[in-house]
Coordinates of C-alpha atoms in Angstrom, one line a residue:
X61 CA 0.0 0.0 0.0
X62 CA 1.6 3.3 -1.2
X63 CA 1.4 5.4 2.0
X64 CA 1.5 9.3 1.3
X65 CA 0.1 12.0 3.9
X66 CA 0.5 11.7 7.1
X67 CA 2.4 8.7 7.8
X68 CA 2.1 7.8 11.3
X69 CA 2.3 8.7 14.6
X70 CA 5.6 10.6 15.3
X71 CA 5.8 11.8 18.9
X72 CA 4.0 11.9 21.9
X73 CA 5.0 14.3 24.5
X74 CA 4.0 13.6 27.9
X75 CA 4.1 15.3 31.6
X76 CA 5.2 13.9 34.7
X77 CA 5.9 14.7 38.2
X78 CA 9.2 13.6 38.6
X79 CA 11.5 13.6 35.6
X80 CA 14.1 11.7 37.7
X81 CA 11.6 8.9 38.9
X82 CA 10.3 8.6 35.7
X83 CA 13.4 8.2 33.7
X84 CA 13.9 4.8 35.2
X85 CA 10.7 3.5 34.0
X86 CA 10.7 4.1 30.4
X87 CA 14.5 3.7 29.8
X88 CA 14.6 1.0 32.3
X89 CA 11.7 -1.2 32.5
X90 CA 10.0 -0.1 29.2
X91 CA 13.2 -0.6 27.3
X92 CA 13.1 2.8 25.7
X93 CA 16.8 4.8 24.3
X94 CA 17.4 7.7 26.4
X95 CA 18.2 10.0 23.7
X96 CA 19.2 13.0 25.8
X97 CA 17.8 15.7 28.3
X98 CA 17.1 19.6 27.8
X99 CA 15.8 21.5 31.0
X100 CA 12.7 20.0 31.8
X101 CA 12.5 17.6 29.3
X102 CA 14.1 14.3 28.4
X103 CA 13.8 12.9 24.9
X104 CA 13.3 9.0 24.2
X105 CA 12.9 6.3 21.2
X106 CA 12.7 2.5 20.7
X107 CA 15.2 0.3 19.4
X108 CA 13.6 -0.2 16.4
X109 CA 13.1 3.7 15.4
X110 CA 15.1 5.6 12.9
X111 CA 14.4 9.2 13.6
X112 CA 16.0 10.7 16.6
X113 CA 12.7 10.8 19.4
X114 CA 9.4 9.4 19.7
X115 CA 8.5 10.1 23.1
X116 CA 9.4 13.2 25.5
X117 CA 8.5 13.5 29.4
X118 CA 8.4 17.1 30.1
X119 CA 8.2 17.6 34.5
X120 CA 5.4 19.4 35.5
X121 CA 3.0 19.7 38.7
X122 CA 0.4 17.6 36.6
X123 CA 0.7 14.6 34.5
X124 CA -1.1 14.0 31.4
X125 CA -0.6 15.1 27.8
X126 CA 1.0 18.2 26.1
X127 CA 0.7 16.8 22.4
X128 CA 0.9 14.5 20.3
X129 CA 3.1 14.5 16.4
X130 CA 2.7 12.6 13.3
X131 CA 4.7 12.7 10.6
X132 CA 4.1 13.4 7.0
X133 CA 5.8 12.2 4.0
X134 CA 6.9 15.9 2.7
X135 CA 7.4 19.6 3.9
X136 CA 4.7 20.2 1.2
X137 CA 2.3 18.5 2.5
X138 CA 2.2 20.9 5.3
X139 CA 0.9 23.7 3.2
X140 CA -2.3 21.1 1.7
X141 CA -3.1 20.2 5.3
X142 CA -3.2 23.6 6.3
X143 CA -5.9 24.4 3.9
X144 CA -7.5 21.7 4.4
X145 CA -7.9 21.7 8.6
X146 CA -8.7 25.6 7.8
X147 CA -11.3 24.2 5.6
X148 CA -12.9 22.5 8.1
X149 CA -13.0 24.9 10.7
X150 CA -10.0 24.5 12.8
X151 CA -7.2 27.1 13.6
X152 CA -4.0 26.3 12.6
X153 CA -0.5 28.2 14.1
X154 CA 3.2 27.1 12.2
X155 CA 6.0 26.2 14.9
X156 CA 9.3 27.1 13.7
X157 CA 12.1 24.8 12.6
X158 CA 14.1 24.0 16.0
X159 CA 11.4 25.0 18.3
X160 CA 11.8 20.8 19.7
X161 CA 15.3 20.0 19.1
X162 CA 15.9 18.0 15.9
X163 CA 12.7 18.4 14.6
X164 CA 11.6 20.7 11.8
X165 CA 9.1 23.5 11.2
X166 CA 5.1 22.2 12.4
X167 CA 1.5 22.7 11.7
X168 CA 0.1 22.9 15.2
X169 CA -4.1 22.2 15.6
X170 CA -6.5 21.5 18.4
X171 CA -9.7 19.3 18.5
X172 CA -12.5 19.4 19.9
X173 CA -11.8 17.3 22.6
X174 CA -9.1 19.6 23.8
X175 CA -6.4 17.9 22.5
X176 CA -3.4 19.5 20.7
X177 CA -1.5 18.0 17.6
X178 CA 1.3 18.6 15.8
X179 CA 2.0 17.7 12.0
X180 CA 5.5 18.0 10.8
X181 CA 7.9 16.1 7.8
X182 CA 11.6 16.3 9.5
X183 CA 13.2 14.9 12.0
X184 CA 17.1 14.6 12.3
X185 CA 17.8 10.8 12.1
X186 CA 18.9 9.1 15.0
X187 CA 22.8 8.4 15.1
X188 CA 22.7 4.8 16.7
X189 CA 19.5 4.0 15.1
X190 CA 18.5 0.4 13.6
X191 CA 21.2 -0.7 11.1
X192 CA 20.9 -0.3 7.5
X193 CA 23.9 -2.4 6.1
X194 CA 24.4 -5.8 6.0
X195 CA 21.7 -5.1 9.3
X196 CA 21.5 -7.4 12.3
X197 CA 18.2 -7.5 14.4
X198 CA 19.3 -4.9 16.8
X199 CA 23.0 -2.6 17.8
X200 CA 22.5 -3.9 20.8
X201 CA 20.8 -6.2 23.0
X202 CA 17.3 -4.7 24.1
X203 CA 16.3 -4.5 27.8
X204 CA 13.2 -4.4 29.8
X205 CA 10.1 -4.5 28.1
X206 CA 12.0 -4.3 25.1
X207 CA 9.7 -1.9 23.2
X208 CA 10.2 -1.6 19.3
X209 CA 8.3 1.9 19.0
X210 CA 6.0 4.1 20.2
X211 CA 2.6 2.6 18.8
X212 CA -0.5 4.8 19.8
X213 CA -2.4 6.6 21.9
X214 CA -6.3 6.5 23.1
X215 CA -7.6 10.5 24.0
X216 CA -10.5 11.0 26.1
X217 CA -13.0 13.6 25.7
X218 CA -16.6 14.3 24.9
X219 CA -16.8 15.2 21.1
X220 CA -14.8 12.1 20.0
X221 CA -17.0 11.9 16.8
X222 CA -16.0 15.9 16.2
X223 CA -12.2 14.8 16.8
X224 CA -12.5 12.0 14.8
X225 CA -14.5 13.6 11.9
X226 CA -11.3 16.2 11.5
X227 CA -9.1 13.1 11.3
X228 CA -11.0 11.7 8.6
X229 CA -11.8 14.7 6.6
X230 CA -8.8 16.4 6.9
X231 CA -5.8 14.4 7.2
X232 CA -7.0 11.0 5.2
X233 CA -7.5 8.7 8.4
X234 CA -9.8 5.8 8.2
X235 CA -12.2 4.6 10.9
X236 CA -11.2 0.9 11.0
X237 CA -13.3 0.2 14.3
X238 CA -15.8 1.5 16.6
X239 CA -17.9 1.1 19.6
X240 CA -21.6 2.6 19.3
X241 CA -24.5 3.1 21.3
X242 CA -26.8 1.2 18.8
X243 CA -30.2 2.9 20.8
X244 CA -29.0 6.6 20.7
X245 CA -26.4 6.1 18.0
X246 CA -23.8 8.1 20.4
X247 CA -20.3 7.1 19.0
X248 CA -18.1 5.7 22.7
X249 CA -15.1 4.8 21.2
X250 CA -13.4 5.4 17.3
X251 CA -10.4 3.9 16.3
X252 CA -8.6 5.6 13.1
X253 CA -5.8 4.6 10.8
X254 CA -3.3 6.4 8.8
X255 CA -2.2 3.3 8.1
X256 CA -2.5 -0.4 7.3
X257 CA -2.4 -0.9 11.3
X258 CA -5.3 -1.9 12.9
X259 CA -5.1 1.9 14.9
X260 CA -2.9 4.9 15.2
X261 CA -4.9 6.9 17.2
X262 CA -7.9 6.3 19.6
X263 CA -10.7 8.5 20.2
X264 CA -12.7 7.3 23.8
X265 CA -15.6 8.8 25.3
X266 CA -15.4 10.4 28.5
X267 CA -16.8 12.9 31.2
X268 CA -13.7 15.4 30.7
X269 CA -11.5 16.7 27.7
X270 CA -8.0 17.0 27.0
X271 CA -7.3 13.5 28.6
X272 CA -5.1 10.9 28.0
X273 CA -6.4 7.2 28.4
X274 CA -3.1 5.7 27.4
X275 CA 0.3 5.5 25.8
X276 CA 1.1 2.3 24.0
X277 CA 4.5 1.0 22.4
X278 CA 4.9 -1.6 20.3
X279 CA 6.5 -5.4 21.2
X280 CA 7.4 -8.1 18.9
X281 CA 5.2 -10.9 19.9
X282 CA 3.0 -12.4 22.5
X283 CA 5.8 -13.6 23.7
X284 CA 7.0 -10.4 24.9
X285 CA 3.8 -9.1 26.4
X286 CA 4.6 -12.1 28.7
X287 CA 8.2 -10.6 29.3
X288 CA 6.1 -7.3 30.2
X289 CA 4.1 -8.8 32.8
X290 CA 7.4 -10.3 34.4
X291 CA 8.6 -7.1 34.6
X292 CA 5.8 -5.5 36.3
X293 CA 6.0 -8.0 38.8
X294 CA 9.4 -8.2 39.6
X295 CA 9.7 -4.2 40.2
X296 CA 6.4 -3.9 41.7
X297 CA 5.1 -1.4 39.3
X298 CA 1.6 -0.5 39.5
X299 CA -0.6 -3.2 36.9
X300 CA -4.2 -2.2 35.6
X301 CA -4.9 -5.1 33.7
X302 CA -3.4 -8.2 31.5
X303 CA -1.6 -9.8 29.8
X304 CA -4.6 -10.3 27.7
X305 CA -6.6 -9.5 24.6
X306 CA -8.3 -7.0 23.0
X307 CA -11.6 -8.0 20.6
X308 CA -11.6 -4.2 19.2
X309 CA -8.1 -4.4 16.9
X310 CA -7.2 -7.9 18.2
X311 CA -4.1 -6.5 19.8
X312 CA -2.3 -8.8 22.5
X313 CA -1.8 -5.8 25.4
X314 CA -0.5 -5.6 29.0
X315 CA -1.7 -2.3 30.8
X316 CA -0.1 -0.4 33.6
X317 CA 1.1 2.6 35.4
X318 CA 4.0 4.8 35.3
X319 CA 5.4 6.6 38.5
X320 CA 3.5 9.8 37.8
X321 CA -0.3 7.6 36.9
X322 CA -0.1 8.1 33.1
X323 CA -1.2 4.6 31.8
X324 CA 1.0 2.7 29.5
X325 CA 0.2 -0.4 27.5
X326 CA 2.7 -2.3 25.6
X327 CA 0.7 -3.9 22.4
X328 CA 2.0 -6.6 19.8
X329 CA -0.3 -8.4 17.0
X330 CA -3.7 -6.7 15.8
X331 CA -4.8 -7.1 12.2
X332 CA -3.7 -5.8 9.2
X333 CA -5.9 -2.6 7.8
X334 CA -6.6 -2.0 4.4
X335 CA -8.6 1.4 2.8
X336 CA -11.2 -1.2 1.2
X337 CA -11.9 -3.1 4.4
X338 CA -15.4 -2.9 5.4
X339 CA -15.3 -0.9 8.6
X340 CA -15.9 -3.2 11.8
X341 CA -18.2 -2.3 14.9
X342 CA -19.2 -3.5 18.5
X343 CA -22.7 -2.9 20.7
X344 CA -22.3 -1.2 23.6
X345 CA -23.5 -4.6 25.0
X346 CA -20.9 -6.4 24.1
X347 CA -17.9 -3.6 25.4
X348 CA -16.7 -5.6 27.9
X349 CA -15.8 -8.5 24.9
X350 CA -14.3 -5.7 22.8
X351 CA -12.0 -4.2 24.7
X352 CA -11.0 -7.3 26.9
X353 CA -11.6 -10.3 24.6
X354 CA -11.2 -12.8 27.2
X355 CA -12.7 -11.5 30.2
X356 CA -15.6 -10.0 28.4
X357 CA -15.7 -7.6 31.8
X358 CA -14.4 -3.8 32.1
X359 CA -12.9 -3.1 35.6
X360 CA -13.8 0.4 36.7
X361 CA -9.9 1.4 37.1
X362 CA -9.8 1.2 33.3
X363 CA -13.0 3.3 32.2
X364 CA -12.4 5.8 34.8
X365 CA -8.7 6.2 35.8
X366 CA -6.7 8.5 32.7
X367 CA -4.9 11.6 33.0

């Protein structure tokens, strides 16, 4: 599938209470490069990720989300998503080159669920990245969780069908999957694709906007969701739910807690997307099913806990 557009998700910048605690976790016992630090912020990829970051912390008396970046295939395209997010009503502001350190000049937007995005086409390449000649699996062995990249992220907020419509219109997303209301017809969870993954982005209902539900990185295999929950359990750190399946995007998924309470998941499998794939939906009724395939039950930490 030729991919063109926006490409997938870049960057997610996050906030945390303690820069120094949380460090540990996502170098340590998520497996993530720590690329380097700047003031308040330190700047982090996976082993399998060419460009130079994929996720920042940024320490603040909060935690939650600043933003979130994906990248497109050409500066150009900046200037047709412009017009075209313009076109449907949103405000757009340009971030100059160097404004985030190795990145290039953005498109900035909010949705209506509060949240904030950046587009943007360059990003300095990483100078230990995954090898390109006569390549072996990795430089290096990977540790922890061993995460390959950062995956996804689910938002809360209450116009998730206005967020997601902006996605769609504007920016070429698909709706792959979706979990409805079939009485009132009320939209409860939209999962889009810039892609041929099953989700790069997650829109989920909620009381309050400008939320984060979670952050998720990509693993190899089931195998390594297994590693995951190891790790949780040999450091003690705080599990929501898992290891275990999803119905909704058939992912294999672990969820917990970093030091701060921003919810991580680390995600392997899900089925491949394609634009002519008929788009799949779940009943309300059958939520607990869709989102924990094998326990067919929600736990009230996980629809009401985000940050």
């Amino acid at each position: 599938m030729a991919i063109t557009g926006v490409m997938r998700p870049g960057f997610v910048q996050m906030r945390v209470l303690d820069l120094e605690e949380a460090i540990p976790h996502y170098r340590d016992r998520i497996g993530l490069e720590l690329v380097g630090r700047s003031g308040d912020r330190a700047f982090f990829r996976g082993f399998d990720e060419f460009d130079r970051h994929s996720v920042i912390l940024r320490e603040a008396d909060m935690p939650g989300l600043d933003r979130i970046g994906f990248k497109v295939c050409r500066d150009s395209d900046l200037e047709i998503f412009a017009d075209r997010l313009q076109a449907t009503g949103v405000d757009v502001e340009w971030i100059a080159a160097g404004e985030e350190e190795g990145v290039g000049r953005k498109l900035r937007f909010a949705v209506p669920t509060g949240h904030i995005f950046d587009l943007y086409a360059d990003m300095e390449l990483s100078a230990d990245g995954p090898p390109t000649k006569n390549p072996d699996v990795w430089h290096s062995e990977p540790r922890g969780m061993r995460a390959m990249r950062y995956d996804h992220s689910a938002l809360n907020g209450i116009d998730v069908a206005g967020s997601a419509r902006i996605f769609v219109e504007a920016l070429d997303f698909s709706v792959t999957e979706e979990l409805v209301d079939e009485a009132s017809g009320t939209r409860l969870g939209i999962f889009l694709s810039c892609s041929n993954k099953a989700h790069d982005i997650a829109f989920l209902a909620g009381p309050e906007d400008a939320k984060i539900h979670h952050t998720s990185f990509r693993l190899e295999s089931w195998n390594d969701v297994g590693n995951a929950a190891d790790i949780i359990s040999r450091y003690d750190i705080s599990l929501d739910i898992g290891p275990t399946r999803h119905g909704i995007t058939r992912g294999q998924t672990i969820y917990f807690f970093d030091p701060s309470g921003n919810r991580n998941e680390t995600f392997a499998g899900g089925y491949d997307y394609y634009p002519d794939n008929p788009r799949r939906s779940w009943g309300v009724e059958q939520a607990g099913k869709a989102i924990f395939y094998y326990e067919k039950a929600l736990n009230d930490r996980f629809m009401t806990v985000n940050t």
